XYZ file of C-alpha atoms in Angstrom:
609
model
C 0.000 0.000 0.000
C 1.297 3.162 -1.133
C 2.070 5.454 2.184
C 5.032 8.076 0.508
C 3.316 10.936 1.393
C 1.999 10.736 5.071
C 5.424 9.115 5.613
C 7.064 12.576 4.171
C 4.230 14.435 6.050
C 5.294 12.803 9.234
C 9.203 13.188 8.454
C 8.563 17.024 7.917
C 6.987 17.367 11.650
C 9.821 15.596 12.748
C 12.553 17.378 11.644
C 10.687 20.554 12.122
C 10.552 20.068 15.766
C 13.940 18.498 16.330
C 15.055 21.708 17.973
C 12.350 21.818 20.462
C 12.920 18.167 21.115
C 16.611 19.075 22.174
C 16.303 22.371 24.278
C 13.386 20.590 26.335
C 15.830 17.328 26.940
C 18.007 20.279 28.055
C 16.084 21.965 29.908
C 15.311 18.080 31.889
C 18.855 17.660 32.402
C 19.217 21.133 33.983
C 15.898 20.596 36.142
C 13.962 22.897 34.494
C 10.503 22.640 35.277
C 7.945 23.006 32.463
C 4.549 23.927 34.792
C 3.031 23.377 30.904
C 3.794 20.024 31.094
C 2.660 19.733 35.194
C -0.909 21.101 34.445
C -1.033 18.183 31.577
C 0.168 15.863 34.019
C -3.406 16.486 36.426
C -5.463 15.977 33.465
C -3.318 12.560 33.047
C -3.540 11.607 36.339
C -7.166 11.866 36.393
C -7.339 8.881 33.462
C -5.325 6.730 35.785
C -7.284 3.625 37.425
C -7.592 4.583 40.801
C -6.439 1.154 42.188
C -3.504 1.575 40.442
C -0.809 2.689 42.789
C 2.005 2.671 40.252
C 1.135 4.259 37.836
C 1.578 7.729 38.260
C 5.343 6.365 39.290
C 5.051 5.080 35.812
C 3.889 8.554 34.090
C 6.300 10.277 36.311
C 9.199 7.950 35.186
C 10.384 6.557 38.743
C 8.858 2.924 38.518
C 9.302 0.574 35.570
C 7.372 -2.004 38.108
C 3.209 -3.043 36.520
C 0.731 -5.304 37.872
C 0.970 -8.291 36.358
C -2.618 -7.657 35.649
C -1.379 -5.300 32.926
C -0.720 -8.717 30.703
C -4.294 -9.964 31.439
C -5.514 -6.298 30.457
C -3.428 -6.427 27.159
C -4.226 -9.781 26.336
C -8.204 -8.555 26.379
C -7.273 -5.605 24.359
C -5.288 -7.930 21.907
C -8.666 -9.651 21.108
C -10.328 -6.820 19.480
C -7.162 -6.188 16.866
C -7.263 -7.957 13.447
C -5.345 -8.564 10.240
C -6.942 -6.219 6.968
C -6.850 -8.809 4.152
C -7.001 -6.378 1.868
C -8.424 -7.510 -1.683
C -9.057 -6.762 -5.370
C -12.569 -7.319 -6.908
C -11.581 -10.774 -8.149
C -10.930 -11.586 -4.564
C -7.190 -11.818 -4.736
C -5.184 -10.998 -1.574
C -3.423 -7.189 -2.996
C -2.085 -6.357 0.550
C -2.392 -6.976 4.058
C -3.295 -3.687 7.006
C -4.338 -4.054 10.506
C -7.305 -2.803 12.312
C -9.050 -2.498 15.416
C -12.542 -3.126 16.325
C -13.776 -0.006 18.688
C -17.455 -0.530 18.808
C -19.998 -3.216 18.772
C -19.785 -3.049 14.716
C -17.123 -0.542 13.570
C -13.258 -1.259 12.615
C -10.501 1.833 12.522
C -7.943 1.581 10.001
C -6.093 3.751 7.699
C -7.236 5.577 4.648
C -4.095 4.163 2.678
C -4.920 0.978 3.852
C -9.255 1.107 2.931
C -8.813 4.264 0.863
C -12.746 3.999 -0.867
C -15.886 1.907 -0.138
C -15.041 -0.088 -3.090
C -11.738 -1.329 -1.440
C -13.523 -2.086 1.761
C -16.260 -4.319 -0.305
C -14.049 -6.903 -0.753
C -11.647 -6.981 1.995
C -11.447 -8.988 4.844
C -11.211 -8.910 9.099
C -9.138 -11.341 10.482
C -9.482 -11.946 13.995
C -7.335 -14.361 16.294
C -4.871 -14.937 13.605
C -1.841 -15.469 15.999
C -0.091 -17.855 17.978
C -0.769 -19.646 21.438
C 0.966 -20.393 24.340
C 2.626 -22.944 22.396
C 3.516 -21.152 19.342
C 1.116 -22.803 17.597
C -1.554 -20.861 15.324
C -4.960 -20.467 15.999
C -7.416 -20.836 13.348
C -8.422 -17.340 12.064
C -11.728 -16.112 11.926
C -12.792 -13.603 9.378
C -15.359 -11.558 9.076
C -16.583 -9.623 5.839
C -16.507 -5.469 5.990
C -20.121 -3.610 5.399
C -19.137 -0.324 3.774
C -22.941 -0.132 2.740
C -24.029 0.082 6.469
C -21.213 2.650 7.701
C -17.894 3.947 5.904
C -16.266 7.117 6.613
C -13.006 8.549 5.990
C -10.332 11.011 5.889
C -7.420 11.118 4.234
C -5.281 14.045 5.862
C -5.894 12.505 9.104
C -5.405 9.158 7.715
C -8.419 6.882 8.824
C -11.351 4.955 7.304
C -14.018 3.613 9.995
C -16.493 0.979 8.558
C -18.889 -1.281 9.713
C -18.199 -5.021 10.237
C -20.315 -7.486 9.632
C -21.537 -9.269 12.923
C -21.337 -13.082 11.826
C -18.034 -14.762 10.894
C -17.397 -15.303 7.181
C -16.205 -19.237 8.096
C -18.741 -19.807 10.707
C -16.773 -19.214 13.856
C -17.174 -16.860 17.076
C -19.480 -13.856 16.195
C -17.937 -10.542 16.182
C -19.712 -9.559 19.925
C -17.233 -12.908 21.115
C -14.060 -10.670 20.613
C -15.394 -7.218 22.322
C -13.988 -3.345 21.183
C -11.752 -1.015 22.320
C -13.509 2.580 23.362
C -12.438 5.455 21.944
C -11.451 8.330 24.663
C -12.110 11.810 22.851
C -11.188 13.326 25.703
C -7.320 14.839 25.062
C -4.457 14.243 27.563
C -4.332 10.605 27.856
C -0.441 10.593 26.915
C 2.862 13.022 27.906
C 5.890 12.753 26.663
C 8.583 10.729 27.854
C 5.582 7.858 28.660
C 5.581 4.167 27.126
C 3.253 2.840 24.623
C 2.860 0.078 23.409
C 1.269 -1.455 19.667
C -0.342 -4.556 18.761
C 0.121 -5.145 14.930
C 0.147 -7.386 12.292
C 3.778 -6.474 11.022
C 4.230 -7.663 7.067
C 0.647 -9.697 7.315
C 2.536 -11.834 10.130
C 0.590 -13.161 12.835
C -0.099 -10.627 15.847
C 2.510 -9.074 17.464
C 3.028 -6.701 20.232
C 5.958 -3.657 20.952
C 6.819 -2.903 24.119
C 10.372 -2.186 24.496
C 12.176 0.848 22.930
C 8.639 3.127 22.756
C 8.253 6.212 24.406
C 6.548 8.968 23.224
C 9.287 11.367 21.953
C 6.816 14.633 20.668
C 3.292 15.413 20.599
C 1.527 17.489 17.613
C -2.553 18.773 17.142
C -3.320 16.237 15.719
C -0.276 13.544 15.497
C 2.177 11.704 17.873
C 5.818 10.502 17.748
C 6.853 7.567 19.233
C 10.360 5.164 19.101
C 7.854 1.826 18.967
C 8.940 -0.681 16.604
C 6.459 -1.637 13.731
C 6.726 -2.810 10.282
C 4.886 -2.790 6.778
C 1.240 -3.990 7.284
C 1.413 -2.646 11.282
C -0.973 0.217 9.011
C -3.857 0.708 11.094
C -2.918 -0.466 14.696
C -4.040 1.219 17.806
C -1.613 2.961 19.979
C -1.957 2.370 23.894
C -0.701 3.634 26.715
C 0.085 2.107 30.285
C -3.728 2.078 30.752
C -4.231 0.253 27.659
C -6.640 3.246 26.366
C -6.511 3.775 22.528
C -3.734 6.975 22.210
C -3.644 6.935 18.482
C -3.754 5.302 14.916
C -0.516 4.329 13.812
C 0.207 4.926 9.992
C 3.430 6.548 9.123
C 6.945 6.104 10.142
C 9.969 8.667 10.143
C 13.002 7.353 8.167
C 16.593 7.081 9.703
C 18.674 9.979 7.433
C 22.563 10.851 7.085
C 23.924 14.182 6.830
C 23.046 14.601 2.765
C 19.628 13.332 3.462
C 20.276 9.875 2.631
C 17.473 6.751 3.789
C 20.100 4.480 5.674
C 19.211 1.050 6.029
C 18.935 -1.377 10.023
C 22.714 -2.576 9.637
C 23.903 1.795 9.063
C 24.501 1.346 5.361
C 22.848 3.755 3.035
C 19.500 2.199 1.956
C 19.247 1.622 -1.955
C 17.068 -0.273 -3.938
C 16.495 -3.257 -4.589
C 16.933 -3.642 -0.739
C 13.675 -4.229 0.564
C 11.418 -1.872 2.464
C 11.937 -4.004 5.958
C 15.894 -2.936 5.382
C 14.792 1.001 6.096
C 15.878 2.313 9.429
C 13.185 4.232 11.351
C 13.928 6.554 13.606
C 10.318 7.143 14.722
C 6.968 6.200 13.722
C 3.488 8.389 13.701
C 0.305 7.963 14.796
C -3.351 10.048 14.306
C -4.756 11.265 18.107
C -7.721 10.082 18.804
C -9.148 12.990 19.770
C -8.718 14.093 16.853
C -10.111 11.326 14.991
C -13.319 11.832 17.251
C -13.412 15.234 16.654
C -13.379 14.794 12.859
C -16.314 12.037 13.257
C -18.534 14.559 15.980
C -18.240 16.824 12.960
C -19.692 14.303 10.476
C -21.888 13.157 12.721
C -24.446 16.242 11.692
C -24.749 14.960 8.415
C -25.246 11.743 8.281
C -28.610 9.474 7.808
C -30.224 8.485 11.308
C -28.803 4.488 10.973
C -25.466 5.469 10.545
C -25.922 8.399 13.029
C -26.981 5.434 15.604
C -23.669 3.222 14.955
C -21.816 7.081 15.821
C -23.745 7.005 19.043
C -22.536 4.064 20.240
C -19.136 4.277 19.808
C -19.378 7.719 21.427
C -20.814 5.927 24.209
C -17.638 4.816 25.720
C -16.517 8.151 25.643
C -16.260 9.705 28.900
C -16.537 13.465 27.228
C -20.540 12.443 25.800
C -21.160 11.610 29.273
C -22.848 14.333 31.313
C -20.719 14.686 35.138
C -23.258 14.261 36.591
C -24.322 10.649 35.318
C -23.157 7.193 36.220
C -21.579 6.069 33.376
C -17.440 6.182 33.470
C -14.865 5.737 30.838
C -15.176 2.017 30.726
C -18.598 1.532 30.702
C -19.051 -0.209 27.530
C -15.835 -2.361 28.565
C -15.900 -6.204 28.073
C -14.117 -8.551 29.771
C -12.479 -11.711 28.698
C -13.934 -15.058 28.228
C -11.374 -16.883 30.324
C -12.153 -15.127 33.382
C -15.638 -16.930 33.077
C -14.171 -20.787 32.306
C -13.867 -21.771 35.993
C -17.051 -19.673 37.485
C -19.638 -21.999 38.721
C -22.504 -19.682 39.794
C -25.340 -19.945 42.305
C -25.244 -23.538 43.890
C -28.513 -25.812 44.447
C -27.694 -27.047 47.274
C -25.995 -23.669 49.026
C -28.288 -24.387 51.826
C -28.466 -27.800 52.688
C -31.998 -28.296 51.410
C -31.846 -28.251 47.377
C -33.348 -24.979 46.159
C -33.465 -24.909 42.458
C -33.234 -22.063 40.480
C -36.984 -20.420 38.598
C -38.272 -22.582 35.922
C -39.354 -20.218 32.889
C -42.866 -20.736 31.274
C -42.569 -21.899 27.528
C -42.862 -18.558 25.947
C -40.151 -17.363 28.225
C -38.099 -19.893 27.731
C -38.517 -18.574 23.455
C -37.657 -15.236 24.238
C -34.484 -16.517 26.724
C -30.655 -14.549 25.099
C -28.998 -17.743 24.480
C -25.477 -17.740 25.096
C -22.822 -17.184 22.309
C -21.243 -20.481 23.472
C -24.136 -22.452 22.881
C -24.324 -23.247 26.048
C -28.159 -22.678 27.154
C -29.220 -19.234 28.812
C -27.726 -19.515 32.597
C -25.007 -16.782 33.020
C -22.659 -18.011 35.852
C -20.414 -15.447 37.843
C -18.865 -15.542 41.301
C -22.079 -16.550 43.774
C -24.796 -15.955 41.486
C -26.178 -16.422 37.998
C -28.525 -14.476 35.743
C -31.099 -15.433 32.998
C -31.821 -12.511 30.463
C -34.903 -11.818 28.323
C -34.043 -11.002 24.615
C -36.815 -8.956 24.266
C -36.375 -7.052 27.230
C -32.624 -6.980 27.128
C -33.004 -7.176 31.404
C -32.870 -10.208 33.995
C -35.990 -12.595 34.250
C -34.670 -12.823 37.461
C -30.807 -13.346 39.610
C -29.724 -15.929 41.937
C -27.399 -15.561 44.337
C -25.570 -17.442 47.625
C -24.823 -15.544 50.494
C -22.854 -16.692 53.732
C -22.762 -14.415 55.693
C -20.115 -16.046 57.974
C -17.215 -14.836 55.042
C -18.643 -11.679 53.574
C -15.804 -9.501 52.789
C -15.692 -5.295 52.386
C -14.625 -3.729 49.107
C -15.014 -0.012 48.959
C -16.663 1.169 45.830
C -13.868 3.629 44.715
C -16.205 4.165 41.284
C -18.670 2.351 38.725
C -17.069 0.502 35.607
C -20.349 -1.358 33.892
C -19.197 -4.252 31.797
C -20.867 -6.417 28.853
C -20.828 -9.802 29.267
C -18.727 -11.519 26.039
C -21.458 -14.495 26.652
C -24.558 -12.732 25.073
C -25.017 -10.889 21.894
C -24.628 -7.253 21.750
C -27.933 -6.870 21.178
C -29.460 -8.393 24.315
C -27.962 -6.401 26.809
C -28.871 -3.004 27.602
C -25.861 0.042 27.640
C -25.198 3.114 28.733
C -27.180 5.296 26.509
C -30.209 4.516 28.094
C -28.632 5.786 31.278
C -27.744 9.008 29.792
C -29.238 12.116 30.398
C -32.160 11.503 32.864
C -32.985 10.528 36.746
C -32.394 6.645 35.954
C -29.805 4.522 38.334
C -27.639 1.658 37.204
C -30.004 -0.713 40.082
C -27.912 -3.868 40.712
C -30.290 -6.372 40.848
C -28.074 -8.788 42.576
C -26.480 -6.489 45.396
C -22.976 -5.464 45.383
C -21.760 -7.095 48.940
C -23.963 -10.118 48.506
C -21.938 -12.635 46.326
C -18.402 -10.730 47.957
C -17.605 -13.481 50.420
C -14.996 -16.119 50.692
C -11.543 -16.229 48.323
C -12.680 -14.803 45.203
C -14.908 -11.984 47.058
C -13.004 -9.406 44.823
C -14.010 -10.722 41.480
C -17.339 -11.086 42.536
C -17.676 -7.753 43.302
C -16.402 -6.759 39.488
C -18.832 -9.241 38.212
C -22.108 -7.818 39.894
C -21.065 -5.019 37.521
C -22.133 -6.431 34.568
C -25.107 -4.878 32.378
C -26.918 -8.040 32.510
C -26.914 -7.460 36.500
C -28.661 -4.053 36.702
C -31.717 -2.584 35.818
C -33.130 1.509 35.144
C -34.448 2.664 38.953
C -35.494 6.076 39.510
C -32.549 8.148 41.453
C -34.948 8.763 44.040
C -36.239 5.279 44.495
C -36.032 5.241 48.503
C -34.171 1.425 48.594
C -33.585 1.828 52.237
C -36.085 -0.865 53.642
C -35.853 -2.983 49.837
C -31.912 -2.968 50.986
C -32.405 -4.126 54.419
C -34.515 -6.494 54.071
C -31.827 -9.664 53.466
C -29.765 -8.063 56.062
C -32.434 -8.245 58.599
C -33.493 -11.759 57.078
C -29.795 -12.909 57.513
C -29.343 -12.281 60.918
C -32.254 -13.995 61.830
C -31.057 -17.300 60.028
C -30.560 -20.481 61.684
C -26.586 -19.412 63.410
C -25.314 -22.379 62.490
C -25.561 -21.699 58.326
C -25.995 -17.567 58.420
C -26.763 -18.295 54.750
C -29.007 -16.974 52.446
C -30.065 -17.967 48.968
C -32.207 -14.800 47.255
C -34.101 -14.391 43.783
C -34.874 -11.001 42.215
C -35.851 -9.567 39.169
C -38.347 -7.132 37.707
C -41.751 -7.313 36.755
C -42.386 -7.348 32.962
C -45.708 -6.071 31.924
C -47.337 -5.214 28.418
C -48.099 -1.840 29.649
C -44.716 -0.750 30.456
C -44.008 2.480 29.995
C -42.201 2.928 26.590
C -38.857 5.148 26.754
C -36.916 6.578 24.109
C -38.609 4.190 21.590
C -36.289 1.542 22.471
C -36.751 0.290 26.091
C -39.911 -0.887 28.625
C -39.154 0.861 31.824
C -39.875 -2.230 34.575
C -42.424 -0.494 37.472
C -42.025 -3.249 39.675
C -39.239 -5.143 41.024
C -39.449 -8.595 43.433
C -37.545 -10.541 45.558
C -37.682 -14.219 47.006
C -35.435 -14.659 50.387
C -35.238 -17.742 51.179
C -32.849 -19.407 54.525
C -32.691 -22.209 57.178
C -34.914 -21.715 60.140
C -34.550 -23.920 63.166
C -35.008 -27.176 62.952
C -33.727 -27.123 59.462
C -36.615 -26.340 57.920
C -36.734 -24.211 54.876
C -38.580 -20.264 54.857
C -39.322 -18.962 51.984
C -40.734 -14.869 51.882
C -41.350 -13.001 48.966
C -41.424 -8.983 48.297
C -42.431 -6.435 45.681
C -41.372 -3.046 45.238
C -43.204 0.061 42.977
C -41.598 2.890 41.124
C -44.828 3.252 39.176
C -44.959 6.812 40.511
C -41.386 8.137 39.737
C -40.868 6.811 36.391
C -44.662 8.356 35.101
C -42.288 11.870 34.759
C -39.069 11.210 34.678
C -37.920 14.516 34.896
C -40.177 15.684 38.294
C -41.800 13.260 39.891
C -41.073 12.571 43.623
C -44.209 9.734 44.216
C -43.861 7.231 47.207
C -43.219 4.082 46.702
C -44.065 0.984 48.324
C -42.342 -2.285 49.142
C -44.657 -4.973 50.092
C -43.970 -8.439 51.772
C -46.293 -11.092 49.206
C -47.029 -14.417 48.898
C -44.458 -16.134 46.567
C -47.340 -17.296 44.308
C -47.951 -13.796 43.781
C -44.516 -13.455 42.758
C -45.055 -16.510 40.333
C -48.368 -14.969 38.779
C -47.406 -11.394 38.104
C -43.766 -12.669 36.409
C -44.607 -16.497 35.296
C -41.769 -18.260 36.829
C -42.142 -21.319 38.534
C -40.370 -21.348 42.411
C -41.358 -24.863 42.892
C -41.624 -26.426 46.583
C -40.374 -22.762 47.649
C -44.284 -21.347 47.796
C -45.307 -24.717 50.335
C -42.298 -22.728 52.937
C -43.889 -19.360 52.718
C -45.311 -17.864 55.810
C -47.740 -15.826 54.229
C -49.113 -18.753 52.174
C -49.904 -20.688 55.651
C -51.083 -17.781 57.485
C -54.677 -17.297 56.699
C -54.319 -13.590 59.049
C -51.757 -12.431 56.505
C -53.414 -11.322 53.705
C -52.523 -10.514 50.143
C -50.047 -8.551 50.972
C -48.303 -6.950 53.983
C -46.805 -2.992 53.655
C -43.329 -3.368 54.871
C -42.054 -0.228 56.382
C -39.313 -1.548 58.814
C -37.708 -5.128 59.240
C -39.635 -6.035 62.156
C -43.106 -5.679 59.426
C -41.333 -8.902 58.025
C -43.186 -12.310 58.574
C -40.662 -15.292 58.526
């Protein structure tokens, strides 16, 4: 692929700045202090995990020490990068690129590498094409590109963004198997002197990754220099730093010169043809910001037909600058984590309790409309404690299960909100952050955040209650005080021997839901099963419902009351159609003829066990 002149373009900047580059290395060695440079450095800061002690050490360049969770980070972020086959209209392999998948259908490359729609037609995505732990290759998957559906591109900033085609070319994992990597528009997420690091596809080669020899040596509007090593057909790869956010686009390199001017070649000798282009010594390579990228695509945003205006919105999305301060949704909110960490995870247990107490059955036509797992693999999402059945339709839990002892619970301090996807479902059957955006509704974990954190893997199960498929849109002013208490009080008041807890919830899915931004049923009701070991060994199951009919009628104003009632678990079963099994014969208010249909519960000690 022909690259002379951004590779010219990007020499020029270089040179051009080479005194600057020199008087500030200067100025470093004398102790200069640029406060320019500190005031960058707070914005930096501020993109820095806040669990991650080192890492301003990192930025600040006094610690070479990472987690060794950076590897497991990488290796996620690895997933989403792919080989660009990139072919002629007879289908014949003309060169190779490499791209990067950055939302749930779009792939970044470069404009020399997909210059026209034309060229994108007949190309090719080729995820997993690399090499396992034992150097041997893993079958490919490829995907055909949908320039009809999105394409977009630029040449002075050097990028094409098209849409992907969601089902694999060969049959294998769907695109929504291998996740995306957000887009930051936000500026700052680099300073100089920092390490970055690119995954590429060097020559058409199986994956690779740079991480020695590649810090950022100058910064530009709309460009960045860095020492990284990369090769012909690295065209195209995303540029990360220590964080493993996307910096920048790489697409050009800077050519090693003598004194007249001359290209020298890797061994010193002056380059000449026919030596080969992988003989040229670099003495930097470029890539595109992505702010600027994003600001280039905000831009063309205004003009664009509604359908490709939509795929625009959702890789915005994971953009903390669309995201009002005020809301819940953080820079990795459309984040997606890998499939390993699931392999081992065994969920909610049957027989937590002694007793067996099985999980809901679903009635026939919710068993239809059931998001069936990518895998194949039924519909039963396991994490850490608890598991998760979703409705398609509904894109939100039928209901949760989780275990709780409450003999090993373990505190975790919420230090901030980062919302994943779960790799195990389609795209499509999981709700995201834009319907978050912009209004009085709460992320509402449906499975609560300390519940499943207990025992030696308390930690990861409090990352996996925040999963999309675990929450649900409750009005901000939804008064959960007694709704939260309620397994706390229940809990305590379990046999002392187990202090365990097994506990259903979901919402309440009704024709008449109210209808929001044309795309989602706001639930009005949400319910809850608590079931434990009383004395004797004997199980108790209660049940509970919960009404934000009045907040969510204007979601802009109203302050209604709610109501949280203590039911009969066969009420539970009628208004949602699951089936609870034995668990309605161990239900207080089913054998109390004095309870009623249903019991206002405005402290624990309303509760009848």
């Amino acid at each position: 692929m022909d690259n002379t002149q951004h590779d010219q373009d990007a020499e020029a900047r270089y040179h051009r700045r080479a005194p600057e580059r020199a008087a500030r290395l200067d100025d470093a060695a004398k102790g200069i202090i640029d406060f320019s440079e500190m005031a960058r450095l707070d914005t930096r800061r501020d993109m820095i995990h806040p669990n991650d002690g080192l890492g301003l050490e990192r930025i600040l360049g006094t610690s070479d020490l990472l987690e060794v969770n950076f590897l497991d980070i990488g290796r996620r972020a690895g997933r989403a990068v792919g080989r660009v086959q990139v072919r002629d209209g007879a289908g014949r392999v003309r060169e190779f690129g490499t791209g990067f998948v950055v939302s749930p259908a779009l792939l970044l490359t470069n404009n020399h590498v997909l210059p026209t729609a034309d060229s994108a037609r007949h190309s090719l995505l080729d995820l997993d094409f690399e090499d396992d732990e034992q150097f041997n290759p893993r079958p490919p998957v490829m995907f055909g590109l949908d320039p009809e559906r999105f394409f977009h591109t630029n040449e002075a900033l050097d990028f094409t963004l098209v849409a992907v085609r969601p089902a694999a070319v060969d049959g294998g994992a769907p695109l929504a198997a291998y996740g995306f990597l957000p887009l930051n528009e936000t500026k700052g997420k680099i300073l100089l002197d920092e390490y970055v690091a690119v995954i590429q596809h060097p020559g058409g080669a199986p994956k690779k990754i740079a991480l020695r020899n590649n810090k950022l040596v100058d910064l530009f509007d709309d460009f960045i220099h860095y020492t990284t090593d990369t090769d012909r057909g690295a065209s195209g790869s995303p540029v990360f730093n220590d964080q493993w956010q996307v910096v920048a686009l790489h697409h050009a390199g800077v050519k090693r010169r003598d004194a007249e001017g001359r290209v020298l070649s890797v061994d010193g000798a002056v380059w000449t043809p026919p030596m080969g282009e992988e003989r040229v010594a670099y003495v930097a390579n470029e890539g595109v910001r992505v702010s600027s990228i994003m600001a280039d695509l905000r831009a063309a945003a205004e003009t664009l037909p509604a359908a490709q205006r939509a795929l625009l919105d959702e890789l915005f999305a994971g953009s903390p600058a669309s995201t009002p301060a005020s809301g819940t949704v953080t820079p990795l909110t459309t984040a997606e984590r890998a499939l390993e960490l699931f392999q081992r995870v065994t969920g909610y247990e049957i027989g937590f309790l002694g007793p067996t107490v099985a999980l809901p059955t679903l009635s026939a036509a919710q068993l239809a409309d059931a998001a069936p797992r990518l895998d194949g693999r039924g519909h039963v999402l396991e994490y850490v404690h608890f598991s998760a059945v979703l409705c398609a339709s509904r894109r939100l839990a039928y209901y949760t299960a989780v275990n709780i002892d409450g003999r090993k619970t373990k505190t975790i301090k919420r230090d901030r909100d980062v919302w994943y996807f779960d790799p195990r479902l389609a795209r499509e059957h999981q709700t995201g952050p834009d319907l978050y955006e912009r209004n009085d509704l709460d992320m509402g974990h449906l499975v609560r955040r300390n519940d499943p954190v207990w025992g030696r893997p308390a930690a990861t199960a409090n990352e996996d209650t925040f999963h999309f498929t675990n929450c649900a849109p409750q009005h901000k002013h939804l008064n959960r005080r007694t709704w939260l208490a309620l397994e706390d009080y229940i809990l305590n008041n379990a046999d002392n021997h187990n202090l365990k807890v097994s506990v259903f919830t979901g919402p309440v899915f009704r024709a008449d839901d109210m209808t929001y931004r044309g795309a989602y049923q706001l639930p009005a009701e949400f319910w809850k099963v608590v079931v434990m070991v009383k004395p004797g060994r004997e199980l108790s199951a209660t049940a509970y419902l919960q009404t934000q009919k009045n907040l969510l009628e204007d979601l802009e104003f109203a302050y209604g009351a709610y109501r949280t009632y203590q039911v009969p678990v066969t009420r539970i079963e009628a208004i949602t159609g699951l089936d609870f099994g034995p668990l309605r014969d161990h239900d207080p208010m089913a054998v109390l003829e004095s309870a009623g249909p249903a019991r206002v519960i405005g402290e624990a000690d309303d509760i009848r066990l």
